[in-house]
Coordinates of C-alpha atoms in Angstrom, one line a residue:
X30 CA 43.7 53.7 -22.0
X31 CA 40.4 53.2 -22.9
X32 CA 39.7 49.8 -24.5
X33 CA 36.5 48.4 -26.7
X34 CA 36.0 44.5 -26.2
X35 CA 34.8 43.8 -30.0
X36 CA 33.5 40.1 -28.4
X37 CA 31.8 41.5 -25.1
X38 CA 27.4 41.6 -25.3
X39 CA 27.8 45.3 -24.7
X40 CA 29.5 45.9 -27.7
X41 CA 27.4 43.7 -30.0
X42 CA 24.0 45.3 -28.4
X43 CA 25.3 49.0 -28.5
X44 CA 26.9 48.9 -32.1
X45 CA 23.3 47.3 -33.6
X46 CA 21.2 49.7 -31.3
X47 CA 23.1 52.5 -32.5
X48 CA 23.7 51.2 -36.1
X49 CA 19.7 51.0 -36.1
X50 CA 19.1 54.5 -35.0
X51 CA 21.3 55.7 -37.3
X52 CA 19.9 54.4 -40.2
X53 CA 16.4 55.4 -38.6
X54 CA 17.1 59.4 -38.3
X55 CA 19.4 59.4 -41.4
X56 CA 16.4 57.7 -43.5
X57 CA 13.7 59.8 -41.4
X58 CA 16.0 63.1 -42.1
X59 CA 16.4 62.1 -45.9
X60 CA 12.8 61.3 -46.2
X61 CA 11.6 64.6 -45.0
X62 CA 13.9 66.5 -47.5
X63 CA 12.2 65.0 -49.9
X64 CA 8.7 64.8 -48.4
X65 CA 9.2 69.0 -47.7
X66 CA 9.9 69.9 -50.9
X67 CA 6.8 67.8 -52.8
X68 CA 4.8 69.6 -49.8
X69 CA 6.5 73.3 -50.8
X70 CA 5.7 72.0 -54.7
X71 CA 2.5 71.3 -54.2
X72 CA 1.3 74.3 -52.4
X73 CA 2.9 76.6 -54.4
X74 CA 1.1 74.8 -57.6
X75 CA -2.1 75.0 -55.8
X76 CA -1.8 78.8 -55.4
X77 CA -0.9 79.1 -59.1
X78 CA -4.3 77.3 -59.7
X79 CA -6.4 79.3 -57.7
X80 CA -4.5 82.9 -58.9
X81 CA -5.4 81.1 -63.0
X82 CA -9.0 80.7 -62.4
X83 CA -9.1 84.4 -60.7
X84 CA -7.9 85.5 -63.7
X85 CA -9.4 84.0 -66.1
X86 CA -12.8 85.3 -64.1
X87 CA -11.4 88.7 -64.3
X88 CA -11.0 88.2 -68.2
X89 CA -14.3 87.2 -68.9
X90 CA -15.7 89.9 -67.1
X91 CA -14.1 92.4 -68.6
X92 CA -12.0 91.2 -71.6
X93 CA -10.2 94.4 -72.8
X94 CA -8.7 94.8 -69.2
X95 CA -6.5 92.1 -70.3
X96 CA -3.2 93.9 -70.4
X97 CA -3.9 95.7 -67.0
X98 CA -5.0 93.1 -65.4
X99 CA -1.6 91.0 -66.3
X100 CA 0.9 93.5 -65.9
X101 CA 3.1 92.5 -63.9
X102 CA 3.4 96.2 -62.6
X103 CA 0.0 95.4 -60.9
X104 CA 0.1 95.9 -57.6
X105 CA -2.2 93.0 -57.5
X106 CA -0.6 90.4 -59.2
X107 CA 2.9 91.5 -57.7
X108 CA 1.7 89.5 -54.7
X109 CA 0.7 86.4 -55.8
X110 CA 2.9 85.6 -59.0
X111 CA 6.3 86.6 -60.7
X112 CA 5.9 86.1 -64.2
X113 CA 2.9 85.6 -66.7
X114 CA 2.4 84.0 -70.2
X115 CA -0.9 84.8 -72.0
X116 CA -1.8 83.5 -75.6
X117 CA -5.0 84.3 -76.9
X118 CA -6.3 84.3 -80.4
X119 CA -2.7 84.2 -81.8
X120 CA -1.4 87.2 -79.8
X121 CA 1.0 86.5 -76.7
X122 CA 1.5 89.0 -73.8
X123 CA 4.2 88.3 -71.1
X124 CA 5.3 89.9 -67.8
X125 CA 9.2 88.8 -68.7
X126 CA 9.5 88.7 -72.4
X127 CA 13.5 87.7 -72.1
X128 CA 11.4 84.4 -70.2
X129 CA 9.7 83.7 -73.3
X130 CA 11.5 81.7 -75.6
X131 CA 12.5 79.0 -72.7
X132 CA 8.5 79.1 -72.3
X133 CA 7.1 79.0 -75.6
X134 CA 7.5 75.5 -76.5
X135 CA 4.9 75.0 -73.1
X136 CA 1.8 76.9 -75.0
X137 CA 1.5 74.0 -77.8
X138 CA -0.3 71.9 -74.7
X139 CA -3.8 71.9 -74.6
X140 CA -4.2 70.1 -71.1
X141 CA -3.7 71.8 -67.7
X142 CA -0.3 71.4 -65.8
X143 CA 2.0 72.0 -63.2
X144 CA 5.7 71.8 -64.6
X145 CA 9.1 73.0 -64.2
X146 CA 11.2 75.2 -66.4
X147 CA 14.8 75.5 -65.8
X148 CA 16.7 78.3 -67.7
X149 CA 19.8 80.2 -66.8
X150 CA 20.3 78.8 -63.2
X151 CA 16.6 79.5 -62.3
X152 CA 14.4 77.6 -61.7
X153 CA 10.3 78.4 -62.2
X154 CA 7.1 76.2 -61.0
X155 CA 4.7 77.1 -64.3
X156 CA 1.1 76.4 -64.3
X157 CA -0.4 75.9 -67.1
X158 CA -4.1 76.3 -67.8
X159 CA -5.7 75.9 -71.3
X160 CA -9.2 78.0 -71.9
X161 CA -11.7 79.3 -74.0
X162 CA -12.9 82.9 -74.2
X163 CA -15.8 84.0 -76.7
X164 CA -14.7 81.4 -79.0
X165 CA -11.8 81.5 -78.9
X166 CA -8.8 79.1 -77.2
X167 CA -6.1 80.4 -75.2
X168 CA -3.5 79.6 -72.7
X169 CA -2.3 81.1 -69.7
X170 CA 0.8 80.4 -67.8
X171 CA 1.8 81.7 -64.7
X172 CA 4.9 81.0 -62.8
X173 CA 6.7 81.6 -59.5
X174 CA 10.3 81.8 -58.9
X175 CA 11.1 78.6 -57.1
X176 CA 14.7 78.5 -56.5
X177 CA 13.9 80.9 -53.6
X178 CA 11.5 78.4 -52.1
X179 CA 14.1 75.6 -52.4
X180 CA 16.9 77.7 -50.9
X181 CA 14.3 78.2 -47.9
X182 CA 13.6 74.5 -47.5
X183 CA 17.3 73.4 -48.2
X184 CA 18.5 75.8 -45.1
X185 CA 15.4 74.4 -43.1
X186 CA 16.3 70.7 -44.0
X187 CA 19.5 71.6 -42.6
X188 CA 18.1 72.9 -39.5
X189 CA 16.6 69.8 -38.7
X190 CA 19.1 67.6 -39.8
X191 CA 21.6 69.2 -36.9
X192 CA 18.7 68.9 -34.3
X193 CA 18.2 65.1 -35.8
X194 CA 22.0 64.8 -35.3
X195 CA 21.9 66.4 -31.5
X196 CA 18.9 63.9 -31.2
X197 CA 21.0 61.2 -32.5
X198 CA 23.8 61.9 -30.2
X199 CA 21.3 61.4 -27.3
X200 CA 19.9 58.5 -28.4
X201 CA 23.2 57.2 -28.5
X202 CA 23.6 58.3 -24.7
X203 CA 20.4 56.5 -24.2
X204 CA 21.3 53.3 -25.6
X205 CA 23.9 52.9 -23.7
X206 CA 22.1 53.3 -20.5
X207 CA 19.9 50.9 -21.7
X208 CA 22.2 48.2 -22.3
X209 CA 24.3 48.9 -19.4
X210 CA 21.7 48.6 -17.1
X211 CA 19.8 45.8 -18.9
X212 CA 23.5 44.0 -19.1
X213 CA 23.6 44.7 -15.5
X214 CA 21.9 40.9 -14.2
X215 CA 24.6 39.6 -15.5
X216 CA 27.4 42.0 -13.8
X217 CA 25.8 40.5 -10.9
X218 CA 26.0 36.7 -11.9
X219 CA 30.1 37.4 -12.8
X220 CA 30.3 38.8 -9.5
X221 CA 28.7 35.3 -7.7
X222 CA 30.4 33.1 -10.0
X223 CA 33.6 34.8 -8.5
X224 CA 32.3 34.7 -4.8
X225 CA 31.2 31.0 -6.3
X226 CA 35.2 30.1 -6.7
X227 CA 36.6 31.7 -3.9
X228 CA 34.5 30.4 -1.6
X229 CA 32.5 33.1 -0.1
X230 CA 29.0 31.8 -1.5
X231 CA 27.7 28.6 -1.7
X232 CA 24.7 29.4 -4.6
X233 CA 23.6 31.5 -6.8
X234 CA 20.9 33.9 -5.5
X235 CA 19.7 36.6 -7.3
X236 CA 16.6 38.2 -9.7
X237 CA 17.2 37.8 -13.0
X238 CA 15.3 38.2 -15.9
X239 CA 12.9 35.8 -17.2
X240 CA 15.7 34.7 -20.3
X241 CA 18.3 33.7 -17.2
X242 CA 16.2 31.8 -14.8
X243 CA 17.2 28.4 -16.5
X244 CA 21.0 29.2 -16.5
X245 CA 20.5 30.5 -12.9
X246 CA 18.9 27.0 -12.0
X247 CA 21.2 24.8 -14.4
X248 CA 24.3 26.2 -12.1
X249 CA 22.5 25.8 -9.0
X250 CA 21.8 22.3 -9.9
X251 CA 25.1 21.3 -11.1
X252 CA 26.3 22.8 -7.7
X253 CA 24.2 20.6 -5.8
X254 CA 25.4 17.5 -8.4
X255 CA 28.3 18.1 -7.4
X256 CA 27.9 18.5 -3.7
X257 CA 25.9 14.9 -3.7
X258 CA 28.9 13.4 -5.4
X259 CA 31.6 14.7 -3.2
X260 CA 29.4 13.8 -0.2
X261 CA 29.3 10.7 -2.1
X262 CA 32.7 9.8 -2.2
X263 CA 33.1 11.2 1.6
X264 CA 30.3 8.9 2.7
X265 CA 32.2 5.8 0.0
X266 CA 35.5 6.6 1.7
X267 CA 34.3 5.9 5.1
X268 CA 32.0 3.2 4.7
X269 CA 35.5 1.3 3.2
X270 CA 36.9 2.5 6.1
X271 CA 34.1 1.1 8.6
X272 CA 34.0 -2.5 6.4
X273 CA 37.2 -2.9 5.6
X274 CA 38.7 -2.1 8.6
X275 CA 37.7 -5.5 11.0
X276 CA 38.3 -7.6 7.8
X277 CA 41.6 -6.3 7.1
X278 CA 42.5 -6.8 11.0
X279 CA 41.0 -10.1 11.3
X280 CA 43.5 -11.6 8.1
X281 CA 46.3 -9.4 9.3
X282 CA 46.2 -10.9 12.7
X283 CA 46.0 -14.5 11.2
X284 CA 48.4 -14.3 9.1
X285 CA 51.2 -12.2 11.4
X286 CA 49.9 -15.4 13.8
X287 CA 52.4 -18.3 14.5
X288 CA 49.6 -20.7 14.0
X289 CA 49.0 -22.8 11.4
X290 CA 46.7 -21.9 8.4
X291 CA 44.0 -24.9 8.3
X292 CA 41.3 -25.5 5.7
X293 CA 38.9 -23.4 8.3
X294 CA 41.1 -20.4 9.0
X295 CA 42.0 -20.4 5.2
X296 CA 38.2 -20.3 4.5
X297 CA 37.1 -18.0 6.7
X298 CA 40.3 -15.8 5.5
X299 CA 38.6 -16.1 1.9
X300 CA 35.8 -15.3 2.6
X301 CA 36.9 -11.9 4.4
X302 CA 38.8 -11.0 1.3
X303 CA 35.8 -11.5 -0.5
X304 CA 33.9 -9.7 1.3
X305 CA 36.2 -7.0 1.0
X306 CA 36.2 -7.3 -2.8
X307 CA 32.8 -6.9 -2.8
X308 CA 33.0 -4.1 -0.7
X309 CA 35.2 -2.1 -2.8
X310 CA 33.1 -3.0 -6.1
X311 CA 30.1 -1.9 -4.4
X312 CA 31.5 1.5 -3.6
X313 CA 33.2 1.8 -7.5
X314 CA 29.4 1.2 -8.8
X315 CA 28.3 4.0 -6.6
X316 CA 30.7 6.2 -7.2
X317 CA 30.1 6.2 -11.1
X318 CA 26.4 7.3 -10.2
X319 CA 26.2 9.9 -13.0
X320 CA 22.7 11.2 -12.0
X321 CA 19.5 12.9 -13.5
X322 CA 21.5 16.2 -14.6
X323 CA 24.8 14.3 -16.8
X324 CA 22.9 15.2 -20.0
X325 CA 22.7 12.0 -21.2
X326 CA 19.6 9.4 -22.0
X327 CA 19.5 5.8 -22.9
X328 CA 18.2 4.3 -25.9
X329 CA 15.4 1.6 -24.0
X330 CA 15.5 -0.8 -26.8
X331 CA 19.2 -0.8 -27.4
X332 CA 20.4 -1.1 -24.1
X333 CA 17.6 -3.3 -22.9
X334 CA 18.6 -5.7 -25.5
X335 CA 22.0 -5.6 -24.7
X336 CA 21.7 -6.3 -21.0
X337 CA 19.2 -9.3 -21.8
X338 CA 21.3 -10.8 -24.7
X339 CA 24.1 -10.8 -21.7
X340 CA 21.8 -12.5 -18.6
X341 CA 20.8 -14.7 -21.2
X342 CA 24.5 -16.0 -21.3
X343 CA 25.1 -15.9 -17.8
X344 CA 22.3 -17.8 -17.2
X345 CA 21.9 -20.0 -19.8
X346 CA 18.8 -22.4 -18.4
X347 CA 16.4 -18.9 -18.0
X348 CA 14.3 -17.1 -20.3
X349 CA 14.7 -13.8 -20.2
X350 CA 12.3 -11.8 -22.7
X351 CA 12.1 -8.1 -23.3
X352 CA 9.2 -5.8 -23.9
X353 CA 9.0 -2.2 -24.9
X354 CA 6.1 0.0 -24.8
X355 CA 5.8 2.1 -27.6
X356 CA 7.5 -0.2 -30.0
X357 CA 10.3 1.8 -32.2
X358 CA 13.1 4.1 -31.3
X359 CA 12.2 5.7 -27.4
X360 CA 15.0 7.2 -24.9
X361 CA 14.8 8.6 -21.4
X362 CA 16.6 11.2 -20.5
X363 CA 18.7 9.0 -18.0
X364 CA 22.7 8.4 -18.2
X365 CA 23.6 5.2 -20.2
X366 CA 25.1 3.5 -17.5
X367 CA 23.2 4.3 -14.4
X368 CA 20.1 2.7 -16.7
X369 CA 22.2 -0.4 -17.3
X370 CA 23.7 -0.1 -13.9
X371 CA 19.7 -0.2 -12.2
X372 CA 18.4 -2.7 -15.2
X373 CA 21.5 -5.4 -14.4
X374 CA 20.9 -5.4 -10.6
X375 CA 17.1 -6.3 -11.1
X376 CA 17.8 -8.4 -14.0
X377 CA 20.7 -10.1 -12.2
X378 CA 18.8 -10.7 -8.9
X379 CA 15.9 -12.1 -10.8
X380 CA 18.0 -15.0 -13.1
X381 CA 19.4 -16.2 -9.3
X382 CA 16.2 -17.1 -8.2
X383 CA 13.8 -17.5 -10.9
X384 CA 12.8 -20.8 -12.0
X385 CA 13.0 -21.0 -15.7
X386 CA 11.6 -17.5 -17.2
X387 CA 12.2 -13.4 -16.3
X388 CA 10.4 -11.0 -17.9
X389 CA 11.1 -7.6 -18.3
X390 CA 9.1 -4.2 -19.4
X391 CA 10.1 -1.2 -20.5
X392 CA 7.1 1.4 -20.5
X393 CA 7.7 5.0 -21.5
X394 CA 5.0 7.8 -21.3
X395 CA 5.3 10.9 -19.3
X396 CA 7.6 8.4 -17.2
X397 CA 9.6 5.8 -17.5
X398 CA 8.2 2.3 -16.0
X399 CA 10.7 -0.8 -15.9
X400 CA 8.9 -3.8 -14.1
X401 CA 10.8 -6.9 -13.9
X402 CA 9.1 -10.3 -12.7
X403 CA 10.3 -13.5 -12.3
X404 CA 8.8 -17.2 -11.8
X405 CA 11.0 -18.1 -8.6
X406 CA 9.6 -18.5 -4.7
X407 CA 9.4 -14.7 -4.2
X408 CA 9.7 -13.6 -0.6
X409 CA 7.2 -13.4 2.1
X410 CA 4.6 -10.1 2.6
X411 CA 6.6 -9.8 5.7
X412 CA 9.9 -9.6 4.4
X413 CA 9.1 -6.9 1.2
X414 CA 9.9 -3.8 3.5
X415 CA 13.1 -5.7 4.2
X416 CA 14.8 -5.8 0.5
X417 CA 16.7 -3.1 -0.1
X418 CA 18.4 -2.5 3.2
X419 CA 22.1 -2.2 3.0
X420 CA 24.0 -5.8 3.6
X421 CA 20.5 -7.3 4.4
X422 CA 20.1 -10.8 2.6
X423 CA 17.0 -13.1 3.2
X424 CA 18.5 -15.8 1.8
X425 CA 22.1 -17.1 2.3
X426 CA 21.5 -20.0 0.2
X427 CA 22.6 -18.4 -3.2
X428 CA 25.6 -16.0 -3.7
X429 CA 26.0 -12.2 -3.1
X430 CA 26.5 -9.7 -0.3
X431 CA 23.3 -8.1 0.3
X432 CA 24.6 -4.9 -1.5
X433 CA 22.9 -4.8 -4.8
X434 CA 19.5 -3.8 -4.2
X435 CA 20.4 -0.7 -2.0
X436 CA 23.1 0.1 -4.8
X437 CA 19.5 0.4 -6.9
X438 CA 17.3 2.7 -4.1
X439 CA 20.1 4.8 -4.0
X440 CA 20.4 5.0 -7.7
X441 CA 16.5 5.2 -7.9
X442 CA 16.6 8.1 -5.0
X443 CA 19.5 9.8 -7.5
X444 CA 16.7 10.4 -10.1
X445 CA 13.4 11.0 -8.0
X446 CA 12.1 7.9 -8.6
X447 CA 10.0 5.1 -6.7
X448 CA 10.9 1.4 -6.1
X449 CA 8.3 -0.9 -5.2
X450 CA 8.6 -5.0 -4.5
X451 CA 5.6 -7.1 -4.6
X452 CA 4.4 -10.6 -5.5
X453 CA 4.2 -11.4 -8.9
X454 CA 1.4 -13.3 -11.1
X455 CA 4.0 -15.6 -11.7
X456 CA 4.9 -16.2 -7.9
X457 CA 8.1 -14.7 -7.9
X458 CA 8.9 -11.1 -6.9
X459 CA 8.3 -8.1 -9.0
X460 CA 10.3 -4.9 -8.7
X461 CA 8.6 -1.8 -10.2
X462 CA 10.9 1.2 -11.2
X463 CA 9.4 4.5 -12.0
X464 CA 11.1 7.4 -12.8
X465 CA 9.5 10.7 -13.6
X466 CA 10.0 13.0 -17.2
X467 CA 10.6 10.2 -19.5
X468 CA 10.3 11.3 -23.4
X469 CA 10.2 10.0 -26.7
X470 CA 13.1 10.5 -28.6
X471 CA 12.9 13.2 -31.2

């Protein structure tokens, strides 16, 4: 059984197309009945002008022709005119004298006209021309049945109106070719979003117009997100497995051992489990990695204040100060956490080691710019290309694993940005985020 979707695109676009050609020929159809007959009207009044001034020529060339010349019996006048109203000096002569009372009342004017008399179910166009022959005034009327005209135009109107119907019927037949092949892109998309679900295609490939190619390339990017975060979670899964996996063997062995547990072995027992700890928070902070596509910004001045107002309680003897370039109200179109998640590594690694202040600046233009510098020892030129590298720690002096400074390349490397270390003005080492496409709120 054949069945109308009244919420599908096809239906919405064929009902308006069609509702708009419909009201097109219907107002173009009722338009030219009208137009038609003013047309008919006014060259049949022009005629009746033309065939007035011939006779009133005719009269004053030869006045006492008069009643010859206006019978309507002439063979003349029988082609141009039905019926003829002549007052001159009092006296009135008419071709239809039964068509003289209804007509009478229209010799009083003194003006020329074109007006219509209906009497008796007929219908006349009269013309009406006031003159003046040797002194003295007359008026002339002359008519022509018009009802015969109308009948002509009405059957004609009618005429076109069934050709404007066939026409509409066609256009109808066009529309719908129209939208059915303009529709068709997006047969084609419904048909790779299937092969997208069952597994037979991996993107979305295909030409679409101009209005689709940011659908087409939000999917393909939320594809790839989610291919980097299940390849994300794979490459999570077995680094656990690769870290944890001498650890958990090492305190197993101890403690399934039948030697004592000293203050050494205990220690070095801690500090496996803490390094497995560490371990497994490391890989929880990557795994919530939103990423540039979440849909999400940060508010700088908010959330920088936040993180700031919370180092400055973990590390109560530094100084941690906050600036933001422009002052007011500016976001960047980067998820909430992964912002506080790449602000609290720098922030944290620079209260272990600075000296008494850190500061921090938050730059927006056409990127975002977060430089963080502290006042501690810094790190040699020779050791700069070494920060970053997963477990690598220059220092063992002060606590951590080495794992919080690749956590922030790979977060960096998540939203196409660049991460730079160098030496401060203050001594210490400065780390220099940049990540592209930052804007102003609206």
């Amino acid at each position: 059984m054949f069945r109308i979707d009244r919420r599908s695109l096809r239906f919405h676009l064929f009902t308006w197309l069609c509702g708009v050609a419909l009201v097109v020929v219907g107002t173009t159809w009722l338009l030219h009945g009208f137009l038609l007959q003013d047309l008919a009207r006014d060259f049949l009044g022009e005629r009746l002008r033309q065939e007035a001034s011939h006779t009133l020529q005719q009269l004053r060339q030869d006045r006492s022709s008069a009643p010859s010349l206006l019978d309507s019996a002439s063979q003349g006048y029988q082609v141009f005119h039905h019926l003829y109203v002549l007052q001159l000096n009092g006296e009135v002569t008419t071709s239809h004298p039964r068509w003289l009372a209804p007509l009478e009342p229209h010799l009083e004017g003194e003006d020329d006209a074109l007006v219509d008399v209906v009497w008796q179910d007929r219908q006349l166009l009269i013309h009406r021309r006031a003159f003046t022959l040797e002194g003295g005034r007359g008026v002339l009327l002359i008519g022509e049945d018009f009802a015969q005209v109308k009948a002509g135009l009405a059957t004609l109107h009618w005429w076109v109106g069934g050709i404007a119907g066939l026409l509409l019927v066609l256009l109808f037949a066009l529309n719908l070719m129209a939208v059915n092949r303009g529709l068709r892109p997006l047969s084609r998309l419904q048909r790779q979003l299937h092969e997208l679900q069952s597994g037979s295609r991996h993107r979305l490939d295909l030409e679409t117009p101009s209005e689709l190619d940011d659908l087409v390339a939000q999917l393909n990017r939320f594809m790839d997100e989610i291919d980097r975060r299940l390849e994300r979670s794979r490459e999570s899964v077995a680094n656990l497995s690769h870290a944890l996996k001498t650890p958990l063997a090492a305190v197993t062995q101890v403690l399934r051992g039948s030697r004592p547990i000293d203050d050494e072995r205990r220690h070095r027992m801690l500090q496996r489990l803490e390094d497995i700890h560490a371990q497994l928070a490391a890989e929880l902070r990557r795994s919530q990695i939103a990423g540039p596509h979440a849909g999400q910004v940060t508010h700088l001045r908010r959330d920088g204040e936040r993180l700031i107002e919370m180092f400055g309680v973990l590390y109560p003897d530094k100084d941690f100060r906050l600036e933001v370039l422009p002052d007011g109200e500016a976001c960047a179109p980067i998820e909430s956490r992964d912002f506080s998640e790449m602000l609290g590594i720098v922030l944290d690694n620079a209260g272990k080691w600075a000296e008494r202040a850190v500061v921090c600046r938050l730059e927006l233009a056409s990127s975002l710019r977060i430089t963080v510098e502290d006042d501690g020892p810094g790190v040699t030129p020779g050791d700069i290309p070494l920060l970053g590298q997963r477990g690598r720690r220059l220092d063992e002096s002060r606590p951590g694993h080495g794992l919080g400074l690749s956590i922030l390349r790979q977060l960096v490397e998540q939203y196409g940005g660049q991460l730079r270390f160098d030496i401060g003005a203050r001594g210490g080492l400065r780390v220099v985020l940049t990540i592209a496409h930052g804007e102003p709120c609206p």
